[in-house]
C-alpha cells in the first residue's frame, strides 16, 4: 500500500545506465510526487533515496556501488532503496553494503512505493521476483511540468542470446507495452511540455502489440498534436522495418533521421562467436540502403573491443569497417566478463592494457568521424530543439543529432529554432539563430519541413 507521507518528505532519485532506466526514473519521480514527496537533486539532504542501477559491465557495477556508498555517507538518515538491473543480478553484493534498506529487482521496480517505509532496516529487504513474459501497461501519473526531451518506455527485455550480454537475465524476455497505454503516457508527456520523445526499450525492433509493430507506434505518435519529434534509441540491426526509413525521410513526419545500430564488431568471426544475427556484409548493405533513403541520416553505432576471439587482425577489420563506412560516431565498450553469459566461459582473456589501447584507438577515430560529420553540415540550416541554457548560450540537438550551441538573449528553452550552422567549436557546432519557429507551426514534423526547404 502507498504510504501516507507528509509533503515535507524529500526524495532523491539517481539514475545510472541506459535510456530505459531514465524513462523508468521519470515514472518513479512522478509516483513520488503524487505520493507527496518533494523531489530534490541527488546529493542534497533527503529522507528517501532511490538509486536506479545498471549492470551491463563490471565497471557499471562498481559505479553503482560507489554511488550507493556516497549517498549513504552523505545522507546517513535517509531510507536507501537500490533498484534495477544491478539489484536483479548483484543483490547479494548490494546487501553487503551497510546502510542499504531495500533492494528491488526489475520485476517490481515501478511498484517501489509499496515497499518503502520510513524506518531504517537493520538488514535490507530484498524484493526480486521472477520477471514475467507478459506484455505490460504502466500507470502514468505525471503532473509536474516537464518541458524537455523525455524517454518513453515502449518495450522491455530481450529474447536474443548474444554471448556477452547479461541484459536478458537482468530484464527478462522481450515483451511490449500496450499500444493504447503507451499513447496515453505520450499524450500526458506532451501535455506537460515534452516536445521530443525518445522511444526506449531493450530490443525496440521486436515491439509487437496486437497487429501493431514499431511502425504502428511511430505513426500513432506522429498523429499526436503538439509532439514535434520522435527519436528511436538504439535498435538491433536485423529488426529495423524498412518502412521506418521512408518516415525518417519525410519532413512532415515527426520521426527523426537518426539510427543507432549496434555493430559490435567488424569481423565475421567475432560476430559469429558473439552470436550476433548478421554478417558484416549484411549489416553494411542495410546501412548503405538507409543512407541512400534518408537524407542527412545520423548513423551511430556501438562497438565492443577486447572480446575473447578478437585478435589484432579482427580488431583491424573493425577499425577498417568503421573508418570506411558512413558512420557519424561510435560508442566503444571494452569487453567485460559477466557471470552467467556464454562469453564468461571462454578461456582466452585479453589484458586490460590491450582493451585500453584498442578502446583509445577507436575512440580517437570516432571523434574524427564525428567532426567530419559535423563539418559536412556547416553552412546549412537546421532545426534545433533548445535545452537549458548556460548563461545566454543555448545548447540543443538538430533533428539529425548534431550538438549545436547558439548565443541569444531570448528565452529559447524547449523552443525550436532554425539555426545556421557556422563553425566547429570543440565538440559542438556554433550556430546563428535565424528564427524561432512559432509553436503552432511546429506540430508533427512541420519544423523539419521548414528547414528541408
Ligand atoms: S540484442 Fe543482444 S546485446 Fe542487445 S540486449 Fe539482447 S542479448 Fe543483449
Short mmCIF file of C-alpha atoms and ligand atoms in Angstrom, two decimals:
data_model
loop_
_atom_site.label_atom_id
_atom_site.label_comp_id
_atom_site.label_asym_id
_atom_site.label_seq_id
_atom_site.Cartn_x
_atom_site.Cartn_y
_atom_site.Cartn_z
CA UNK A 1 0.00 0.00 0.00
CA UNK A 2 1.25 3.51 -0.81
CA UNK A 3 2.45 5.26 2.35
CA UNK A 4 0.65 8.38 3.50
CA UNK A 5 3.50 10.87 3.60
CA UNK A 6 3.75 14.49 4.58
CA UNK A 7 4.62 16.91 1.79
CA UNK A 8 7.78 17.79 3.67
CA UNK A 9 9.40 14.46 2.87
CA UNK A 10 12.23 14.90 0.40
CA UNK A 11 13.09 12.23 -2.15
CA UNK A 12 16.10 11.96 -4.38
CA UNK A 13 16.47 9.76 -7.44
CA UNK A 14 19.73 8.85 -9.09
CA UNK A 15 19.88 7.04 -12.41
CA UNK A 16 22.75 5.07 -13.87
CA UNK A 17 22.84 3.40 -17.27
CA UNK A 18 20.58 3.45 -20.28
CA UNK A 19 17.62 5.42 -21.60
CA UNK A 20 15.26 2.73 -20.39
CA UNK A 21 16.42 3.39 -16.85
CA UNK A 22 15.94 7.11 -17.43
CA UNK A 23 12.38 6.58 -18.65
CA UNK A 24 11.62 4.44 -15.61
CA UNK A 25 13.17 7.02 -13.27
CA UNK A 26 10.91 9.67 -14.77
CA UNK A 27 7.92 7.45 -13.98
CA UNK A 28 9.18 6.77 -10.44
CA UNK A 29 9.72 10.50 -9.91
CA UNK A 30 6.10 11.12 -10.91
CA UNK A 31 4.93 8.45 -8.47
CA UNK A 32 6.95 10.02 -5.66
CA UNK A 33 5.48 13.45 -6.32
CA UNK A 34 1.99 12.02 -6.47
CA UNK A 35 2.63 10.41 -3.06
CA UNK A 36 3.56 13.80 -1.57
CA UNK A 37 7.34 13.77 -1.76
CA UNK A 38 9.33 16.79 -2.86
CA UNK A 39 12.00 15.80 -5.37
CA UNK A 40 15.45 17.19 -4.63
CA UNK A 41 18.62 16.82 -6.70
CA UNK A 42 20.85 13.84 -5.92
CA UNK A 43 23.49 14.86 -3.38
CA UNK A 44 21.16 17.11 -1.38
CA UNK A 45 19.84 16.02 2.03
CA UNK A 46 16.79 13.78 1.64
CA UNK A 47 14.55 11.36 3.54
CA UNK A 48 14.25 8.78 0.79
CA UNK A 49 16.88 8.00 -1.83
CA UNK A 50 16.38 5.67 -4.76
CA UNK A 51 19.28 4.57 -6.92
CA UNK A 52 18.27 3.07 -10.26
CA UNK A 53 21.18 0.84 -11.23
CA UNK A 54 22.87 -0.71 -14.27
CA UNK A 55 24.85 -3.94 -14.56
CA UNK A 56 25.90 -4.01 -18.19
CA UNK A 57 29.63 -4.21 -17.32
CA UNK A 58 31.75 -4.70 -14.21
CA UNK A 59 32.54 -1.01 -14.36
CA UNK A 60 28.80 -0.26 -14.23
CA UNK A 61 28.51 -2.42 -11.08
CA UNK A 62 31.45 -0.59 -9.50
CA UNK A 63 29.92 2.81 -10.34
CA UNK A 64 26.65 1.73 -8.71
CA UNK A 65 28.43 0.66 -5.53
CA UNK A 66 30.32 3.96 -5.41
CA UNK A 67 27.08 5.93 -5.85
CA UNK A 68 25.34 3.90 -3.11
CA UNK A 69 28.22 4.37 -0.65
CA UNK A 70 28.47 8.07 -1.38
CA UNK A 71 24.77 8.51 -0.87
CA UNK A 72 24.80 6.67 2.48
CA UNK A 73 27.84 8.68 3.65
CA UNK A 74 26.20 12.00 2.77
CA UNK A 75 22.70 11.05 3.94
CA UNK A 76 23.12 8.67 6.87
CA UNK A 77 19.49 9.03 7.98
CA UNK A 78 17.83 8.52 4.58
CA UNK A 79 15.88 5.40 3.69
CA UNK A 80 18.00 3.93 0.87
CA UNK A 81 16.43 1.86 -1.90
CA UNK A 82 18.53 0.31 -4.68
CA UNK A 83 16.51 -0.79 -7.71
CA UNK A 84 17.03 -2.02 -11.27
CA UNK A 85 19.42 -4.27 -13.18
CA UNK A 86 22.24 -4.49 -10.63
CA UNK A 87 19.66 -5.20 -7.92
CA UNK A 88 18.29 -8.03 -10.05
CA UNK A 89 21.70 -9.64 -10.68
CA UNK A 90 24.03 -8.40 -7.93
CA UNK A 91 21.62 -8.19 -4.98
CA UNK A 92 23.98 -10.17 -2.72
CA UNK A 93 26.81 -7.68 -3.26
CA UNK A 94 24.47 -4.75 -2.63
CA UNK A 95 23.16 -6.38 0.56
CA UNK A 96 26.70 -6.33 1.96
CA UNK A 97 26.84 -2.52 1.82
CA UNK A 98 25.91 -1.23 5.31
CA UNK A 99 23.06 1.28 5.21
CA UNK A 100 21.03 -0.13 2.31
CA UNK A 101 17.39 -0.61 3.39
CA UNK A 102 15.68 -2.02 0.32
CA UNK A 103 16.77 -3.85 -2.83
CA UNK A 104 14.22 -4.19 -5.63
CA UNK A 105 14.83 -6.01 -8.91
CA UNK A 106 13.31 -5.13 -12.26
CA UNK A 107 10.03 -7.01 -11.79
CA UNK A 108 8.75 -4.71 -9.03
CA UNK A 109 10.77 -1.59 -9.69
CA UNK A 110 7.82 0.51 -10.83
CA UNK A 111 5.89 -0.52 -7.70
CA UNK A 112 8.67 0.76 -5.45
CA UNK A 113 6.40 2.89 -3.27
CA UNK A 114 4.65 -0.22 -1.99
CA UNK A 115 7.88 -1.30 -0.31
CA UNK A 116 9.19 1.99 1.04
CA UNK A 117 8.79 2.57 4.76
CA UNK A 118 10.02 5.40 6.87
CA UNK A 119 12.18 3.47 9.32
CA UNK A 120 15.68 2.27 8.53
CA UNK A 121 16.11 -1.51 8.32
CA UNK A 122 18.86 -3.40 10.09
CA UNK A 123 19.14 -5.75 7.10
CA UNK A 124 17.92 -4.85 3.64
CA UNK A 125 14.60 -6.18 2.46
CA UNK A 126 15.14 -7.89 -0.91
CA UNK A 127 12.29 -7.97 -3.48
CA UNK A 128 13.44 -9.87 -6.52
CA UNK A 129 10.55 -11.71 -8.13
CA UNK A 130 10.87 -13.60 -11.39
CA UNK A 131 10.27 -11.34 -14.35
CA UNK A 132 7.17 -12.43 -16.25
CA UNK A 133 6.87 -12.95 -20.01
CA UNK A 134 3.69 -10.91 -20.19
CA UNK A 135 3.27 -7.71 -22.15
CA UNK A 136 2.63 -4.77 -19.87
CA UNK A 137 0.98 -1.44 -19.13
CA UNK A 138 2.25 1.33 -16.86
CA UNK A 139 0.07 3.77 -14.97
CA UNK A 140 1.05 7.32 -15.87
CA UNK A 141 0.60 9.83 -13.06
CA UNK A 142 2.78 12.71 -14.31
CA UNK A 143 1.50 16.12 -13.29
CA UNK A 144 4.53 18.37 -12.87
CA UNK A 145 5.63 20.41 -15.90
CA UNK A 146 8.45 18.69 -17.72
CA UNK A 147 9.46 20.92 -20.61
CA UNK A 148 12.28 18.88 -22.10
CA UNK A 149 13.09 15.80 -24.16
CA UNK A 150 11.82 12.63 -22.47
CA UNK A 151 12.29 8.90 -22.89
CA UNK A 152 9.17 6.84 -23.46
CA UNK A 153 9.34 3.18 -22.46
CA UNK A 154 7.60 1.03 -25.05
CA UNK A 155 9.32 -2.32 -24.66
CA UNK A 156 11.37 -4.29 -22.15
CA UNK A 157 13.57 -7.40 -22.11
CA UNK A 158 15.29 -9.32 -24.89
CA UNK A 159 15.00 -12.87 -26.21
CA UNK A 160 18.21 -12.80 -28.24
CA UNK A 161 21.23 -14.63 -26.83
CA UNK A 162 24.29 -12.52 -27.58
CA UNK A 163 27.12 -14.33 -25.85
CA UNK A 164 28.47 -11.35 -23.90
CA UNK A 165 25.20 -9.89 -22.67
CA UNK A 166 23.68 -10.15 -19.20
CA UNK A 167 20.68 -7.96 -20.03
CA UNK A 168 18.25 -10.79 -20.91
CA UNK A 169 18.90 -12.12 -17.38
CA UNK A 170 18.58 -8.71 -15.78
CA UNK A 171 15.47 -7.63 -17.69
CA UNK A 172 13.86 -10.91 -18.74
CA UNK A 173 12.45 -11.93 -22.13
CA UNK A 174 11.21 -9.48 -24.77
CA UNK A 175 7.78 -8.02 -24.10
CA UNK A 176 5.91 -4.96 -25.27
CA UNK A 177 3.85 -2.21 -23.74
CA UNK A 178 0.19 -2.00 -24.63
CA UNK A 179 -0.21 0.46 -27.51
CA UNK A 180 -3.08 2.48 -26.10
CA UNK A 181 -1.34 2.62 -22.72
CA UNK A 182 1.90 3.99 -24.16
CA UNK A 183 -0.07 6.54 -26.20
CA UNK A 184 -1.77 7.67 -23.02
CA UNK A 185 1.62 8.39 -21.47
CA UNK A 186 2.80 10.10 -24.66
CA UNK A 187 -0.24 12.41 -24.56
CA UNK A 188 0.46 13.13 -20.89
CA UNK A 189 4.12 13.92 -21.64
CA UNK A 190 3.15 16.31 -24.42
CA UNK A 191 0.62 18.00 -22.11
CA UNK A 192 3.38 18.66 -19.56
CA UNK A 193 5.62 20.27 -22.19
CA UNK A 194 7.64 17.45 -23.76
CA UNK A 195 8.31 18.09 -27.46
CA UNK A 196 10.64 15.22 -28.26
CA UNK A 197 10.05 11.64 -27.19
CA UNK A 198 12.85 9.11 -27.42
CA UNK A 199 11.42 5.61 -27.78
CA UNK A 200 13.19 3.32 -25.33
CA UNK A 201 13.39 -0.40 -24.77
CA UNK A 202 15.95 -3.19 -24.70
CA UNK A 203 15.15 -4.61 -28.14
CA UNK A 204 12.85 -2.00 -29.68
CA UNK A 205 12.52 -3.58 -33.11
CA UNK A 206 10.80 -6.62 -31.57
CA UNK A 207 7.88 -4.47 -30.32
CA UNK A 208 4.50 -6.10 -31.04
CA UNK A 209 1.11 -5.08 -29.71
CA UNK A 210 -1.83 -6.90 -31.29
CA UNK A 211 -1.31 -6.41 -35.03
CA UNK A 212 0.91 -3.42 -34.41
CA UNK A 213 4.70 -3.14 -34.64
CA UNK A 214 7.20 -0.32 -34.22
CA UNK A 215 5.90 1.43 -37.36
CA UNK A 216 2.41 1.43 -35.84
CA UNK A 217 3.78 3.10 -32.70
CA UNK A 218 5.66 5.73 -34.67
CA UNK A 219 2.63 6.57 -36.83
CA UNK A 220 0.30 6.75 -33.85
CA UNK A 221 2.70 9.11 -32.07
CA UNK A 222 3.07 11.17 -35.23
CA UNK A 223 -0.65 11.86 -35.12
CA UNK A 224 -0.45 13.40 -31.63
CA UNK A 225 -0.97 17.15 -31.60
CA UNK A 226 1.99 19.00 -30.13
CA UNK A 227 4.55 16.21 -30.39
CA UNK A 228 7.27 17.63 -32.55
CA UNK A 229 9.92 14.94 -32.62
CA UNK A 230 10.15 11.17 -32.25
CA UNK A 231 13.58 9.63 -31.96
CA UNK A 232 14.28 5.92 -31.89
CA UNK A 233 17.05 4.98 -29.46
CA UNK A 234 19.39 2.04 -30.08
CA UNK A 235 17.81 -0.65 -32.25
CA UNK A 236 19.13 -4.07 -33.30
CA UNK A 237 20.32 -4.12 -36.94
CA UNK A 238 18.17 -7.05 -38.07
CA UNK A 239 14.96 -5.63 -36.64
CA UNK A 240 14.50 -2.26 -38.34
CA UNK A 241 11.35 -2.24 -40.51
CA UNK A 242 12.18 -0.63 -43.88
CA UNK A 243 9.01 1.46 -43.68
CA UNK A 244 10.67 3.42 -40.87
CA UNK A 245 13.27 4.77 -43.28
CA UNK A 246 10.62 6.37 -45.51
CA UNK A 247 9.15 8.07 -42.45
CA UNK A 248 12.58 9.34 -41.39
CA UNK A 249 12.97 10.92 -44.79
CA UNK A 250 9.54 12.56 -44.75
CA UNK A 251 9.91 16.12 -43.38
CA UNK A 252 6.22 16.16 -42.45
CA UNK A 253 6.67 13.09 -40.24
CA UNK A 254 7.94 13.60 -36.69
CA UNK A 255 10.29 10.60 -36.85
CA UNK A 256 13.84 11.97 -36.91
CA UNK A 257 16.61 10.89 -39.31
CA UNK A 258 18.63 9.10 -36.66
CA UNK A 259 19.66 5.46 -36.36
CA UNK A 260 21.83 3.93 -33.66
CA UNK A 261 22.59 0.39 -34.86
CA UNK A 262 24.99 -1.62 -32.68
CA UNK A 263 27.61 -3.25 -34.93
CA UNK A 264 29.74 -4.70 -32.08
CA UNK A 265 32.50 -5.96 -34.41
CA UNK A 266 33.65 -5.58 -38.00
CA UNK A 267 34.83 -9.19 -38.11
CA UNK A 268 32.52 -12.04 -39.12
CA UNK A 269 34.49 -14.45 -36.98
CA UNK A 270 33.88 -12.33 -33.88
CA UNK A 271 30.23 -11.62 -34.77
CA UNK A 272 29.56 -15.31 -35.12
CA UNK A 273 31.14 -16.16 -31.78
CA UNK A 274 29.16 -13.31 -30.21
CA UNK A 275 26.02 -14.96 -31.66
CA UNK A 276 25.01 -11.78 -33.40
CA UNK A 277 22.40 -12.31 -36.10
CA UNK A 278 24.15 -10.74 -39.11
CA UNK A 279 27.39 -10.70 -41.08
CA UNK A 280 29.38 -7.54 -41.71
CA UNK A 281 28.23 -7.56 -45.32
CA UNK A 282 24.54 -7.80 -44.33
CA UNK A 283 24.92 -5.02 -41.80
CA UNK A 284 26.67 -2.73 -44.27
CA UNK A 285 24.22 -3.41 -47.03
CA UNK A 286 21.39 -2.22 -44.75
CA UNK A 287 23.39 0.81 -43.64
CA UNK A 288 24.11 1.93 -47.20
CA UNK A 289 20.47 1.47 -48.12
CA UNK A 290 19.45 3.59 -45.13
CA UNK A 291 21.95 6.30 -46.08
CA UNK A 292 20.56 6.36 -49.63
CA UNK A 293 16.95 6.52 -48.50
CA UNK A 294 17.24 9.02 -45.64
CA UNK A 295 18.79 12.36 -46.45
CA UNK A 296 21.13 13.68 -43.73
CA UNK A 297 20.80 10.49 -41.68
CA UNK A 298 22.87 10.36 -38.50
CA UNK A 299 24.21 6.84 -38.13
CA UNK A 300 25.68 5.84 -34.77
CA UNK A 301 26.85 2.51 -33.52
CA UNK A 302 28.23 0.54 -30.56
CA UNK A 303 31.47 -1.41 -30.89
CA UNK A 304 32.90 -3.84 -28.36
CA UNK A 305 36.67 -4.23 -28.13
CA UNK A 306 38.72 -6.98 -26.48
CA UNK A 307 36.17 -9.75 -26.97
CA UNK A 308 37.94 -13.12 -26.38
CA UNK A 309 38.04 -14.10 -30.09
CA UNK A 310 39.15 -10.64 -31.23
CA UNK A 311 42.85 -10.79 -32.19
CA UNK A 312 44.84 -7.92 -33.73
CA UNK A 313 43.60 -8.87 -37.18
CA UNK A 314 39.94 -8.84 -36.18
CA UNK A 315 40.40 -5.53 -34.41
CA UNK A 316 41.96 -4.03 -37.53
CA UNK A 317 38.97 -5.31 -39.55
CA UNK A 318 36.69 -3.50 -37.12
CA UNK A 319 38.71 -0.28 -37.39
CA UNK A 320 38.56 -0.51 -41.17
CA UNK A 321 34.83 -1.24 -41.25
CA UNK A 322 34.14 1.73 -39.02
CA UNK A 323 36.56 4.06 -40.86
CA UNK A 324 35.39 3.26 -44.39
CA UNK A 325 31.63 3.41 -43.88
CA UNK A 326 29.27 6.32 -43.30
CA UNK A 327 29.13 6.24 -39.51
CA UNK A 328 28.75 9.51 -37.63
CA UNK A 329 30.16 8.26 -34.31
CA UNK A 330 30.52 5.13 -32.19
CA UNK A 331 30.27 4.26 -28.53
CA UNK A 332 33.11 1.97 -27.50
CA UNK A 333 32.66 -0.76 -24.88
CA UNK A 334 35.61 -2.80 -23.65
CA UNK A 335 34.53 -6.45 -23.22
CA UNK A 336 33.52 -7.14 -19.64
CA UNK A 337 33.10 -10.68 -18.40
CA UNK A 338 29.62 -11.18 -16.96
CA UNK A 339 28.94 -14.29 -14.94
CA UNK A 340 26.08 -16.30 -16.38
CA UNK A 341 26.84 -15.41 -20.02
CA UNK A 342 28.33 -17.72 -22.66
CA UNK A 343 31.35 -15.48 -23.13
CA UNK A 344 32.26 -15.79 -19.46
CA UNK A 345 33.09 -19.46 -20.12
CA UNK A 346 35.59 -18.68 -22.89
CA UNK A 347 39.20 -19.32 -21.96
CA UNK A 348 41.03 -16.51 -23.76
CA UNK A 349 41.27 -13.23 -21.90
CA UNK A 350 42.87 -10.05 -23.15
CA UNK A 351 45.00 -7.88 -20.90
CA UNK A 352 43.40 -4.72 -19.64
CA UNK A 353 46.18 -2.86 -21.47
CA UNK A 354 45.12 -4.37 -24.81
CA UNK A 355 41.50 -3.39 -24.25
CA UNK A 356 42.54 0.11 -23.22
CA UNK A 357 44.71 0.57 -26.27
CA UNK A 358 42.01 -0.66 -28.66
CA UNK A 359 39.35 1.47 -26.97
CA UNK A 360 41.54 4.58 -27.22
CA UNK A 361 42.27 3.98 -30.91
CA UNK A 362 38.64 3.50 -31.77
CA UNK A 363 37.50 6.48 -29.69
CA UNK A 364 40.01 8.73 -31.45
CA UNK A 365 38.69 7.54 -34.79
CA UNK A 366 35.12 8.10 -33.60
CA UNK A 367 35.95 11.70 -32.65
CA UNK A 368 37.40 12.29 -36.13
CA UNK A 369 34.29 10.80 -37.75
CA UNK A 370 32.03 12.94 -35.60
CA UNK A 371 33.92 16.10 -36.60
CA UNK A 372 33.73 15.09 -40.26
CA UNK A 373 30.01 14.52 -39.88
CA UNK A 374 29.53 17.90 -38.19
CA UNK A 375 31.80 19.63 -40.71
CA UNK A 376 29.79 18.26 -43.62
CA UNK A 377 26.76 20.24 -42.33
CA UNK A 378 28.48 23.62 -41.88
CA UNK A 379 26.95 26.41 -43.95
CA UNK A 380 23.49 24.80 -43.86
CA UNK A 381 20.39 25.50 -41.84
CA UNK A 382 18.90 23.04 -39.40
CA UNK A 383 16.16 22.94 -36.79
CA UNK A 384 17.29 22.70 -33.18
CA UNK A 385 15.33 21.88 -30.04
CA UNK A 386 16.88 24.03 -27.30
CA UNK A 387 17.61 22.81 -23.78
CA UNK A 388 18.50 24.61 -20.55
CA UNK A 389 20.97 27.44 -21.12
CA UNK A 390 24.39 28.18 -19.72
CA UNK A 391 24.32 31.97 -19.38
CA UNK A 392 22.98 33.13 -22.71
CA UNK A 393 24.37 30.14 -24.59
CA UNK A 394 21.63 27.71 -25.64
CA UNK A 395 22.59 24.12 -26.46
CA UNK A 396 20.43 21.66 -28.35
CA UNK A 397 20.39 18.94 -30.97
CA UNK A 398 19.44 19.16 -34.61
CA UNK A 399 16.98 16.56 -35.82
CA UNK A 400 19.96 14.52 -37.08
CA UNK A 401 21.80 14.72 -33.78
CA UNK A 402 24.37 17.44 -34.27
CA UNK A 403 25.17 19.17 -30.99
CA UNK A 404 24.69 22.89 -31.53
CA UNK A 405 25.03 25.97 -29.38
CA UNK A 406 23.73 29.46 -30.17
CA UNK A 407 24.09 32.72 -28.28
CA UNK A 408 20.84 34.57 -27.66
CA UNK A 409 19.15 36.81 -25.11
CA UNK A 410 15.75 35.34 -25.96
CA UNK A 411 14.26 32.60 -23.79
CA UNK A 412 14.71 29.59 -26.05
CA UNK A 413 14.13 26.83 -23.51
CA UNK A 414 12.22 23.98 -25.14
CA UNK A 415 11.63 26.05 -28.24
CA UNK A 416 12.51 25.01 -31.76
CA UNK A 417 14.64 27.33 -33.85
CA UNK A 418 16.04 27.49 -37.33
CA UNK A 419 19.78 27.77 -36.98
CA UNK A 420 22.53 28.48 -39.46
CA UNK A 421 25.44 26.13 -38.68
CA UNK A 422 28.55 28.32 -38.74
CA UNK A 423 31.64 26.65 -37.32
CA UNK A 424 33.11 23.84 -35.24
CA UNK A 425 33.95 24.85 -31.67
CA UNK A 426 35.41 21.96 -29.66
CA UNK A 427 32.88 19.16 -29.77
CA UNK A 428 29.90 21.30 -30.77
CA UNK A 429 28.83 23.39 -33.75
CA UNK A 430 28.34 27.09 -33.14
CA UNK A 431 25.30 28.37 -34.93
CA UNK A 432 23.37 31.57 -35.54
CA UNK A 433 19.70 31.72 -34.71
CA UNK A 434 17.74 32.55 -37.85
CA UNK A 435 14.31 32.46 -36.25
CA UNK A 436 12.35 30.82 -33.50
CA UNK A 437 9.68 28.67 -35.09
CA UNK A 438 6.26 29.63 -33.71
CA UNK A 439 4.95 26.73 -31.61
CA UNK A 440 1.73 26.38 -33.59
CA UNK A 441 3.77 25.80 -36.75
CA UNK A 442 5.91 23.02 -35.39
CA UNK A 443 3.44 20.23 -34.70
CA UNK A 444 4.01 16.87 -36.35
CA UNK A 445 7.36 17.38 -38.00
CA UNK A 446 6.42 20.72 -39.51
CA UNK A 447 9.63 22.39 -38.30
CA UNK A 448 11.75 19.78 -40.11
CA UNK A 449 9.81 20.62 -43.23
CA UNK A 450 10.76 24.27 -42.73
CA UNK A 451 14.49 23.54 -42.69
CA UNK A 452 14.17 20.98 -45.50
CA UNK A 453 13.27 23.89 -47.67
S1 LIG B 1 20.21 -7.90 -28.58
FE1 LIG B 1 22.00 -8.91 -27.72
S2 LIG B 1 23.21 -7.18 -26.86
FE2 LIG B 1 21.12 -6.41 -27.16
S3 LIG B 1 20.10 -6.74 -25.17
FE3 LIG B 1 19.64 -8.52 -26.48
S4 LIG B 1 21.19 -10.02 -25.92
FE4 LIG B 1 21.93 -8.01 -25.18
#
